[in-house]
Amino acid sequence: MKDSIIHLVRSNIKNLQPYQSARRIGGNGNIWLNANECPIPSLFTANITSFNRYPECQPKSLILSYANYVGLLNDQILVTRGADEGIELLIKAFCNPREDAIIYCPPTYDMYAINAKIANVEIKEIPTFKNTWQIDLENIQHNLNKVKLIYICNPNNPTGNIISKKDIIHLLKITLGFALVVIDEAYIEFSSKDSMVYFLKHYPNLIILRTLSKAFALAGIRCGFTLAHKEIINVLNKVISPYPISTIVTDIAVQSLSTDAIKIMRNRVLTLNLNRNWLINELKKISLVKKIYNSRANYILVKFHMFEKIFQHLWEKGIIVRNQHHKIYLKECLRISIGSYSECSRLIEEIKILSKI
Ligand SMILES: *Cc1c(COP(=O)(O)O)cnc(C)c1O
């Protein structure tokens, strides 16, 4: 085609496989267990009614609310359009294209690698140990050449485990001064004692990513946070867009961080953790289940006999889970987000039906 513009596209983008988000994969269901969202909405009404003015770049009220929630100072916090924007901004600010590298440790969240690919930054894949899903420190240490950022997801998505605190601290020590360790704590509310926030005061190379999309049940507003030494926050403030957080988002996010709303969030976490334990117990009784990995988050990774048939059957019944079979070490695995009690029971019901066929 003469008028095609495809030849203008950067070569690394031309061949890019975009992130296969739950929304992109689609499905026709009424039970959505594929994006680790909260099954029950938290209801808010916007207070603001006029929108003719631009918002603040970094809304003070929101920074203050989050600083209060995590026990940090205002200058240690950046608000972003979801934690995903934090992942991207770090690469933008710290990695020279075709020169620097990032490390990430699959099986894990795909967006670290996708953002590096978009920015033309080398990706060093250092897989975790199979089944324990702990990071391979020795291998990381041998591959630090050119590395500026090391992304670690904790609790890890999709395996659900906690990464050893001792290992993270070791990593912070051996990289101090030449690389940054980014801990993605998107699910940390489900295992709050495992947060690394306390260590920010000891390690200037520690960065923590947070979000309101999971435990706070606000995936729709797209609001996340980067927590780090103020020197790093200042750098990120140089590369963030001028008005990243809309007025409405700030309005709702501030409400979600009130003392009462935080209490509700913590109760929600308790309920979901109970649902998770119930679901695990029920799955253990089913012969099609090969292995259930321990989880400290609002999803579980399960290895099945006939995983494809199960995935398809659930799909047809309107129960949408996430296939992980294509990922390293995750053959025959599905990731199931923890839903409401009735959603979990429906899931068990349908898997039981299949196990009798
Ligand atoms: C969901 C998720 C995110 C993205 O969070 P948003 O704030 O919705 O962008 C980041 N990291 C991990 C590991 C996630 O699972």
Short mmCIF file of C-alpha atoms and ligand atoms in Angstrom, two decimals:
data_model
loop_
_atom_site.label_atom_id
_atom_site.label_comp_id
_atom_site.label_asym_id
_atom_site.label_seq_id
_atom_site.Cartn_x
_atom_site.Cartn_y
_atom_site.Cartn_z
CA MET A 1 0.00 0.00 0.00
CA LYS A 2 1.47 3.32 -1.12
CA ASP A 3 0.03 5.40 1.70
CA SER A 4 0.98 3.03 4.51
CA ILE A 5 2.95 4.61 7.32
CA ILE A 6 4.11 1.31 8.81
CA HIS A 7 7.69 1.86 7.61
CA LEU A 8 7.82 4.94 9.86
CA VAL A 9 7.31 2.95 13.05
CA ARG A 10 10.40 2.34 15.21
CA SER A 11 11.63 -1.19 14.62
CA ASN A 12 11.39 -2.18 18.29
CA ILE A 13 7.72 -1.10 18.30
CA LYS A 14 6.86 -2.80 15.00
CA ASN A 15 7.53 -6.22 16.49
CA LEU A 16 6.24 -5.44 19.96
CA GLN A 17 3.69 -7.80 21.50
CA PRO A 18 1.49 -5.47 23.55
CA TYR A 19 0.60 -6.42 27.11
CA GLN A 20 -2.17 -9.00 27.14
CA SER A 21 -4.32 -7.28 29.74
CA ALA A 22 -7.45 -8.95 31.04
CA ARG A 23 -9.52 -6.33 29.20
CA ARG A 24 -7.71 -6.97 25.93
CA ILE A 25 -8.18 -10.74 26.18
CA GLY A 26 -11.86 -10.13 26.80
CA GLY A 27 -14.36 -12.90 27.48
CA ASN A 28 -18.05 -12.96 28.14
CA GLY A 29 -18.69 -13.51 31.75
CA ASN A 30 -20.31 -12.49 34.92
CA ILE A 31 -17.58 -13.81 37.20
CA TRP A 32 -14.32 -12.01 36.54
CA LEU A 33 -11.40 -13.74 38.21
CA ASN A 34 -8.67 -12.78 35.77
CA ALA A 35 -7.37 -9.31 36.70
CA ASN A 36 -6.97 -9.51 40.49
CA GLU A 37 -9.53 -6.78 40.91
CA CYS A 38 -11.63 -6.52 44.02
CA PRO A 39 -14.95 -8.32 43.44
CA ILE A 40 -17.05 -5.77 45.32
CA PRO A 41 -17.01 -2.06 44.51
CA SER A 42 -16.31 0.57 47.12
CA LEU A 43 -18.80 3.36 46.52
CA PHE A 44 -17.76 7.00 46.34
CA THR A 45 -19.32 10.18 45.04
CA ALA A 46 -17.21 13.01 43.70
CA ASN A 47 -17.37 16.22 45.74
CA ILE A 48 -15.98 18.40 43.00
CA THR A 49 -18.39 19.83 40.42
CA SER A 50 -16.35 22.19 38.25
CA PHE A 51 -13.61 21.13 35.87
CA ASN A 52 -12.48 24.20 33.93
CA ARG A 53 -9.09 24.37 35.68
CA TYR A 54 -6.11 22.08 35.27
CA PRO A 55 -5.29 19.96 38.31
CA GLU A 56 -2.07 20.30 40.30
CA CYS A 57 0.70 18.12 38.84
CA GLN A 58 1.14 16.43 42.22
CA PRO A 59 -2.03 17.08 44.23
CA LYS A 60 -0.95 18.09 47.76
CA SER A 61 -4.03 16.71 49.49
CA LEU A 62 -3.51 13.29 47.92
CA ILE A 63 0.22 13.20 48.67
CA LEU A 64 -0.55 14.14 52.25
CA SER A 65 -3.20 11.40 52.57
CA TYR A 66 -0.88 8.74 51.21
CA ALA A 67 2.08 9.96 53.29
CA ASN A 68 -0.16 9.58 56.29
CA TYR A 69 -1.20 6.07 55.26
CA VAL A 70 2.37 4.81 54.71
CA GLY A 71 4.11 6.87 57.39
CA LEU A 72 6.46 8.72 55.04
CA LEU A 73 7.21 12.36 54.29
CA ASN A 74 5.48 14.19 51.42
CA ASP A 75 8.71 14.51 49.45
CA GLN A 76 9.14 10.72 49.37
CA ILE A 77 5.97 10.21 47.32
CA LEU A 78 5.02 10.56 43.67
CA VAL A 79 1.40 10.07 42.49
CA THR A 80 1.06 8.36 39.12
CA ARG A 81 -1.57 7.14 36.67
CA GLY A 82 -1.58 3.68 38.23
CA ALA A 83 1.53 1.82 39.37
CA ASP A 84 2.06 1.06 35.69
CA GLU A 85 3.07 4.66 35.05
CA GLY A 86 5.64 4.37 37.84
CA ILE A 87 7.23 1.37 36.09
CA GLU A 88 7.49 3.40 32.90
CA LEU A 89 8.74 6.66 34.43
CA LEU A 90 11.63 4.89 36.12
CA ILE A 91 12.89 3.53 32.81
CA LYS A 92 12.38 6.92 31.16
CA ALA A 93 14.35 8.70 33.87
CA PHE A 94 17.18 6.25 34.47
CA CYS A 95 17.84 4.03 31.43
CA ASN A 96 19.69 5.16 28.31
CA PRO A 97 18.31 3.37 25.22
CA ARG A 98 20.70 0.74 23.78
CA GLU A 99 23.12 1.37 26.62
CA ASP A 100 21.60 0.43 29.97
CA ALA A 101 19.71 -2.66 31.09
CA ILE A 102 17.02 -3.74 33.52
CA ILE A 103 16.77 -7.04 35.38
CA TYR A 104 13.48 -8.78 35.99
CA CYS A 105 12.76 -12.21 37.43
CA PRO A 106 10.09 -14.25 35.63
CA PRO A 107 7.61 -15.74 36.11
CA THR A 108 6.36 -12.29 37.13
CA TYR A 109 4.43 -9.23 35.96
CA ASP A 110 5.10 -8.60 32.26
CA MET A 111 5.03 -4.80 32.25
CA TYR A 112 8.65 -4.39 33.40
CA ALA A 113 9.92 -6.09 30.24
CA ILE A 114 7.34 -4.48 27.96
CA ASN A 115 8.28 -0.98 29.10
CA ALA A 116 11.97 -1.75 28.62
CA LYS A 117 11.27 -3.01 25.10
CA ILE A 118 9.34 0.15 24.23
CA ALA A 119 12.25 2.26 25.48
CA ASN A 120 14.83 0.12 23.66
CA VAL A 121 16.50 -0.84 26.91
CA GLU A 122 18.13 -4.25 27.27
CA ILE A 123 16.26 -6.82 29.37
CA LYS A 124 18.17 -9.33 31.46
CA GLU A 125 15.87 -12.16 32.43
CA ILE A 126 16.97 -13.88 35.62
CA PRO A 127 14.28 -16.47 36.42
CA THR A 128 13.35 -17.16 40.02
CA PHE A 129 13.97 -20.65 41.40
CA LYS A 130 11.30 -23.06 40.25
CA ASN A 131 8.55 -23.74 42.82
CA THR A 132 10.04 -21.65 45.68
CA TRP A 133 9.85 -18.60 43.37
CA GLN A 134 12.66 -16.89 45.28
CA ILE A 135 15.10 -14.63 43.43
CA ASP A 136 18.40 -16.09 42.19
CA LEU A 137 20.78 -13.68 43.94
CA GLU A 138 23.96 -15.24 42.64
CA ASN A 139 22.81 -15.09 39.04
CA ILE A 140 21.63 -11.50 39.51
CA GLN A 141 24.98 -10.55 41.02
CA HIS A 142 26.81 -11.97 37.99
CA ASN A 143 24.63 -10.01 35.59
CA LEU A 144 24.72 -6.52 37.07
CA ASN A 145 26.82 -5.07 34.27
CA LYS A 146 24.95 -2.11 32.65
CA VAL A 147 21.96 -2.66 34.93
CA LYS A 148 20.24 0.45 36.31
CA LEU A 149 16.94 -1.01 37.53
CA ILE A 150 16.01 -4.34 39.10
CA TYR A 151 12.27 -5.01 39.26
CA ILE A 152 11.02 -7.37 41.97
CA CYS A 153 7.32 -8.01 42.49
CA ASN A 154 6.39 -8.69 46.13
CA PRO A 155 4.03 -10.52 46.68
CA ASN A 156 4.90 -11.87 43.24
CA ASN A 157 2.26 -11.89 40.52
CA PRO A 158 1.27 -14.58 39.40
CA THR A 159 2.92 -16.99 41.87
CA GLY A 160 1.57 -15.29 45.03
CA ASN A 161 4.67 -15.80 47.20
CA ILE A 162 6.58 -13.32 49.33
CA ILE A 163 10.21 -12.68 48.34
CA SER A 164 12.60 -13.19 51.25
CA LYS A 165 13.31 -9.91 53.03
CA LYS A 166 16.87 -11.06 53.65
CA ASP A 167 17.40 -11.52 49.89
CA ILE A 168 15.98 -8.08 49.09
CA ILE A 169 18.25 -6.46 51.65
CA HIS A 170 21.24 -8.35 50.28
CA LEU A 171 20.32 -7.08 46.82
CA LEU A 172 20.04 -3.50 48.10
CA LYS A 173 23.50 -3.78 49.63
CA ILE A 174 25.29 -5.17 46.59
CA THR A 175 23.70 -2.61 44.24
CA LEU A 176 24.04 0.47 46.44
CA GLY A 177 25.42 3.37 44.42
CA PHE A 178 24.98 1.96 40.91
CA ALA A 179 21.56 0.35 40.53
CA LEU A 180 18.05 0.87 41.90
CA VAL A 181 15.93 -1.92 43.34
CA VAL A 182 12.24 -1.46 42.54
CA ILE A 183 9.86 -3.44 44.74
CA ASP A 184 6.39 -3.63 43.22
CA GLU A 185 4.05 -3.83 46.21
CA ALA A 186 0.78 -3.78 44.25
CA TYR A 187 -0.61 -6.51 46.55
CA ILE A 188 1.15 -5.65 49.80
CA GLU A 189 -2.08 -4.86 51.72
CA PHE A 190 -2.84 -8.59 51.62
CA SER A 191 0.40 -9.26 53.52
CA SER A 192 1.19 -5.88 55.00
CA LYS A 193 3.97 -6.93 57.38
CA ASP A 194 6.11 -7.83 54.37
CA SER A 195 6.32 -4.24 53.09
CA MET A 196 9.78 -2.76 52.54
CA VAL A 197 8.63 0.78 53.39
CA TYR A 198 10.53 0.75 56.68
CA PHE A 199 13.81 0.22 54.79
CA LEU A 200 13.48 3.39 52.70
CA LYS A 201 15.32 5.32 55.39
CA HIS A 202 18.28 2.93 55.22
CA TYR A 203 18.61 2.38 51.46
CA PRO A 204 18.60 5.36 49.06
CA ASN A 205 18.50 2.87 46.16
CA LEU A 206 15.16 1.38 47.22
CA ILE A 207 12.00 2.27 45.29
CA ILE A 208 8.51 0.97 46.12
CA LEU A 209 5.50 0.92 43.80
CA ARG A 210 1.97 0.99 45.18
CA THR A 211 -1.54 1.19 43.77
CA LEU A 212 -5.19 1.78 44.69
CA SER A 213 -6.24 -0.81 42.06
CA LYS A 214 -6.17 -3.95 44.18
CA ALA A 215 -6.94 -3.92 47.94
CA PHE A 216 -8.49 -0.43 47.69
CA ALA A 217 -10.89 -1.67 44.98
CA LEU A 218 -10.27 1.34 42.73
CA ALA A 219 -8.78 -0.11 39.52
CA GLY A 220 -11.11 2.13 37.52
CA ILE A 221 -9.64 5.43 38.67
CA ARG A 222 -6.02 4.60 37.72
CA CYS A 223 -4.07 5.83 40.72
CA GLY A 224 -0.70 4.61 41.95
CA PHE A 225 2.28 5.80 43.96
CA THR A 226 6.05 5.63 43.80
CA LEU A 227 7.79 5.77 47.18
CA ALA A 228 11.50 6.58 47.34
CA HIS A 229 14.21 8.89 48.61
CA LYS A 230 13.32 12.50 47.76
CA GLU A 231 16.24 12.72 45.32
CA ILE A 232 14.61 10.01 43.19
CA ILE A 233 11.14 11.58 43.50
CA ASN A 234 12.59 14.90 42.26
CA VAL A 235 14.03 13.19 39.18
CA LEU A 236 10.73 11.47 38.41
CA ASN A 237 8.93 14.78 38.75
CA LYS A 238 11.02 16.03 35.81
CA VAL A 239 9.75 13.36 33.42
CA ILE A 240 6.12 12.96 34.47
CA SER A 241 3.53 14.66 32.25
CA PRO A 242 2.25 18.07 33.40
CA TYR A 243 -1.21 17.00 34.64
CA PRO A 244 -1.17 13.23 35.11
CA ILE A 245 -3.84 12.96 37.82
CA SER A 246 -7.30 14.23 36.97
CA THR A 247 -9.28 16.25 39.51
CA ILE A 248 -11.86 13.47 39.85
CA VAL A 249 -9.18 10.88 40.57
CA THR A 250 -7.71 12.98 43.36
CA ASP A 251 -11.18 13.59 44.81
CA ILE A 252 -11.99 9.85 45.01
CA ALA A 253 -8.46 8.77 46.00
CA VAL A 254 -8.37 11.18 48.96
CA GLN A 255 -11.73 9.82 50.15
CA SER A 256 -10.41 6.25 49.88
CA LEU A 257 -7.55 7.15 52.22
CA SER A 258 -9.69 8.51 55.05
CA THR A 259 -9.40 6.68 58.38
CA ASP A 260 -12.84 5.09 57.92
CA ALA A 261 -12.20 4.02 54.34
CA ILE A 262 -8.87 2.45 55.34
CA LYS A 263 -10.68 0.45 58.01
CA ILE A 264 -13.12 -0.79 55.37
CA MET A 265 -10.21 -1.68 53.09
CA ARG A 266 -8.57 -3.69 55.89
CA ASN A 267 -11.81 -5.59 56.53
CA ARG A 268 -12.11 -6.31 52.83
CA VAL A 269 -8.58 -7.74 52.89
CA LEU A 270 -9.49 -10.00 55.83
CA THR A 271 -12.59 -11.26 54.00
CA LEU A 272 -10.68 -11.92 50.77
CA ASN A 273 -7.92 -13.73 52.66
CA LEU A 274 -10.57 -15.95 54.28
CA ASN A 275 -12.16 -16.61 50.88
CA ARG A 276 -8.72 -17.53 49.57
CA ASN A 277 -8.17 -20.07 52.33
CA TRP A 278 -11.64 -21.52 51.78
CA LEU A 279 -10.99 -21.80 48.03
CA ILE A 280 -7.64 -23.54 48.60
CA ASN A 281 -9.25 -26.07 50.94
CA GLU A 282 -12.00 -26.85 48.45
CA LEU A 283 -9.54 -27.19 45.55
CA LYS A 284 -7.45 -29.63 47.58
CA LYS A 285 -10.38 -32.07 47.53
CA ILE A 286 -10.57 -32.10 43.72
CA SER A 287 -8.55 -34.74 41.87
CA LEU A 288 -8.00 -32.55 38.78
CA VAL A 289 -5.88 -30.24 40.91
CA LYS A 290 -2.18 -31.09 40.67
CA LYS A 291 -0.68 -28.36 42.81
CA ILE A 292 -1.78 -25.20 44.60
CA TYR A 293 0.95 -22.68 45.28
CA ASN A 294 0.92 -20.83 48.59
CA SER A 295 -0.36 -17.32 48.15
CA ARG A 296 -0.19 -14.19 50.25
CA ALA A 297 -2.19 -12.13 47.77
CA ASN A 298 -5.74 -11.97 46.34
CA TYR A 299 -5.10 -14.66 43.71
CA ILE A 300 -3.81 -18.21 43.60
CA LEU A 301 -1.76 -20.10 41.07
CA VAL A 302 -3.05 -23.63 40.47
CA LYS A 303 -1.65 -26.44 38.35
CA PHE A 304 -4.34 -28.68 36.86
CA HIS A 305 -4.70 -31.93 34.98
CA MET A 306 -6.52 -30.91 31.77
CA PHE A 307 -5.94 -27.22 32.45
CA GLU A 308 -7.09 -26.25 28.97
CA LYS A 309 -10.38 -28.05 29.31
CA ILE A 310 -10.95 -26.42 32.68
CA PHE A 311 -10.11 -22.97 31.37
CA GLN A 312 -12.47 -23.46 28.42
CA HIS A 313 -15.30 -24.91 30.50
CA LEU A 314 -15.12 -22.04 32.99
CA TRP A 315 -14.97 -19.54 30.10
CA GLU A 316 -18.12 -21.00 28.61
CA LYS A 317 -19.83 -20.74 31.99
CA GLY A 318 -18.91 -17.06 32.24
CA ILE A 319 -16.17 -17.60 34.81
CA ILE A 320 -13.03 -15.96 33.46
CA VAL A 321 -9.64 -16.92 34.93
CA ARG A 322 -6.12 -16.25 33.64
CA ASN A 323 -4.13 -18.79 31.65
CA GLN A 324 -0.43 -18.86 32.66
CA HIS A 325 0.60 -21.95 30.67
CA HIS A 326 2.85 -19.95 28.29
CA LYS A 327 5.02 -18.55 31.08
CA ILE A 328 8.34 -19.99 32.18
CA TYR A 329 7.88 -22.84 34.73
CA LEU A 330 4.07 -22.39 34.68
CA LYS A 331 2.95 -25.18 32.35
CA GLU A 332 -0.69 -26.21 33.03
CA CYS A 333 -1.17 -23.35 35.49
CA LEU A 334 -4.13 -21.02 35.83
CA ARG A 335 -4.22 -17.92 37.99
CA ILE A 336 -7.48 -17.42 39.83
CA SER A 337 -8.31 -14.08 41.44
CA ILE A 338 -10.11 -14.34 44.75
CA GLY A 339 -13.71 -13.32 44.27
CA SER A 340 -16.64 -12.98 46.64
CA TYR A 341 -17.67 -16.11 48.54
CA SER A 342 -20.46 -16.86 46.07
CA GLU A 343 -18.09 -16.45 43.11
CA CYS A 344 -15.58 -18.81 44.72
CA SER A 345 -18.34 -21.39 45.32
CA ARG A 346 -19.53 -21.13 41.71
CA LEU A 347 -15.97 -21.77 40.54
CA ILE A 348 -15.63 -24.85 42.74
CA GLU A 349 -19.02 -26.12 41.57
CA GLU A 350 -17.99 -25.94 37.91
CA ILE A 351 -14.58 -27.57 38.43
CA LYS A 352 -16.25 -30.38 40.37
CA ILE A 353 -18.67 -30.99 37.49
CA LEU A 354 -15.70 -31.40 35.13
CA SER A 355 -13.85 -33.72 37.48
CA LYS A 356 -16.81 -36.11 37.36
CA ILE A 357 -16.88 -36.31 33.54
C1 LIG B 1 -2.06 -4.74 38.88
C2 LIG B 1 -0.62 -4.57 38.95
C3 LIG B 1 0.00 -3.36 38.70
C4 LIG B 1 -0.73 -2.22 38.06
O1 LIG B 1 -1.37 -1.44 38.90
P1 LIG B 1 -2.14 -0.14 38.38
O2 LIG B 1 -1.99 0.76 39.52
O3 LIG B 1 -3.53 -0.57 38.11
O4 LIG B 1 -1.42 0.35 37.16
C5 LIG B 1 1.35 -3.23 38.92
N1 LIG B 1 2.07 -4.28 39.32
C6 LIG B 1 1.53 -5.48 39.53
C7 LIG B 1 2.37 -6.60 39.97
C8 LIG B 1 0.17 -5.67 39.33
O5 LIG B 1 -0.35 -6.89 39.46
#
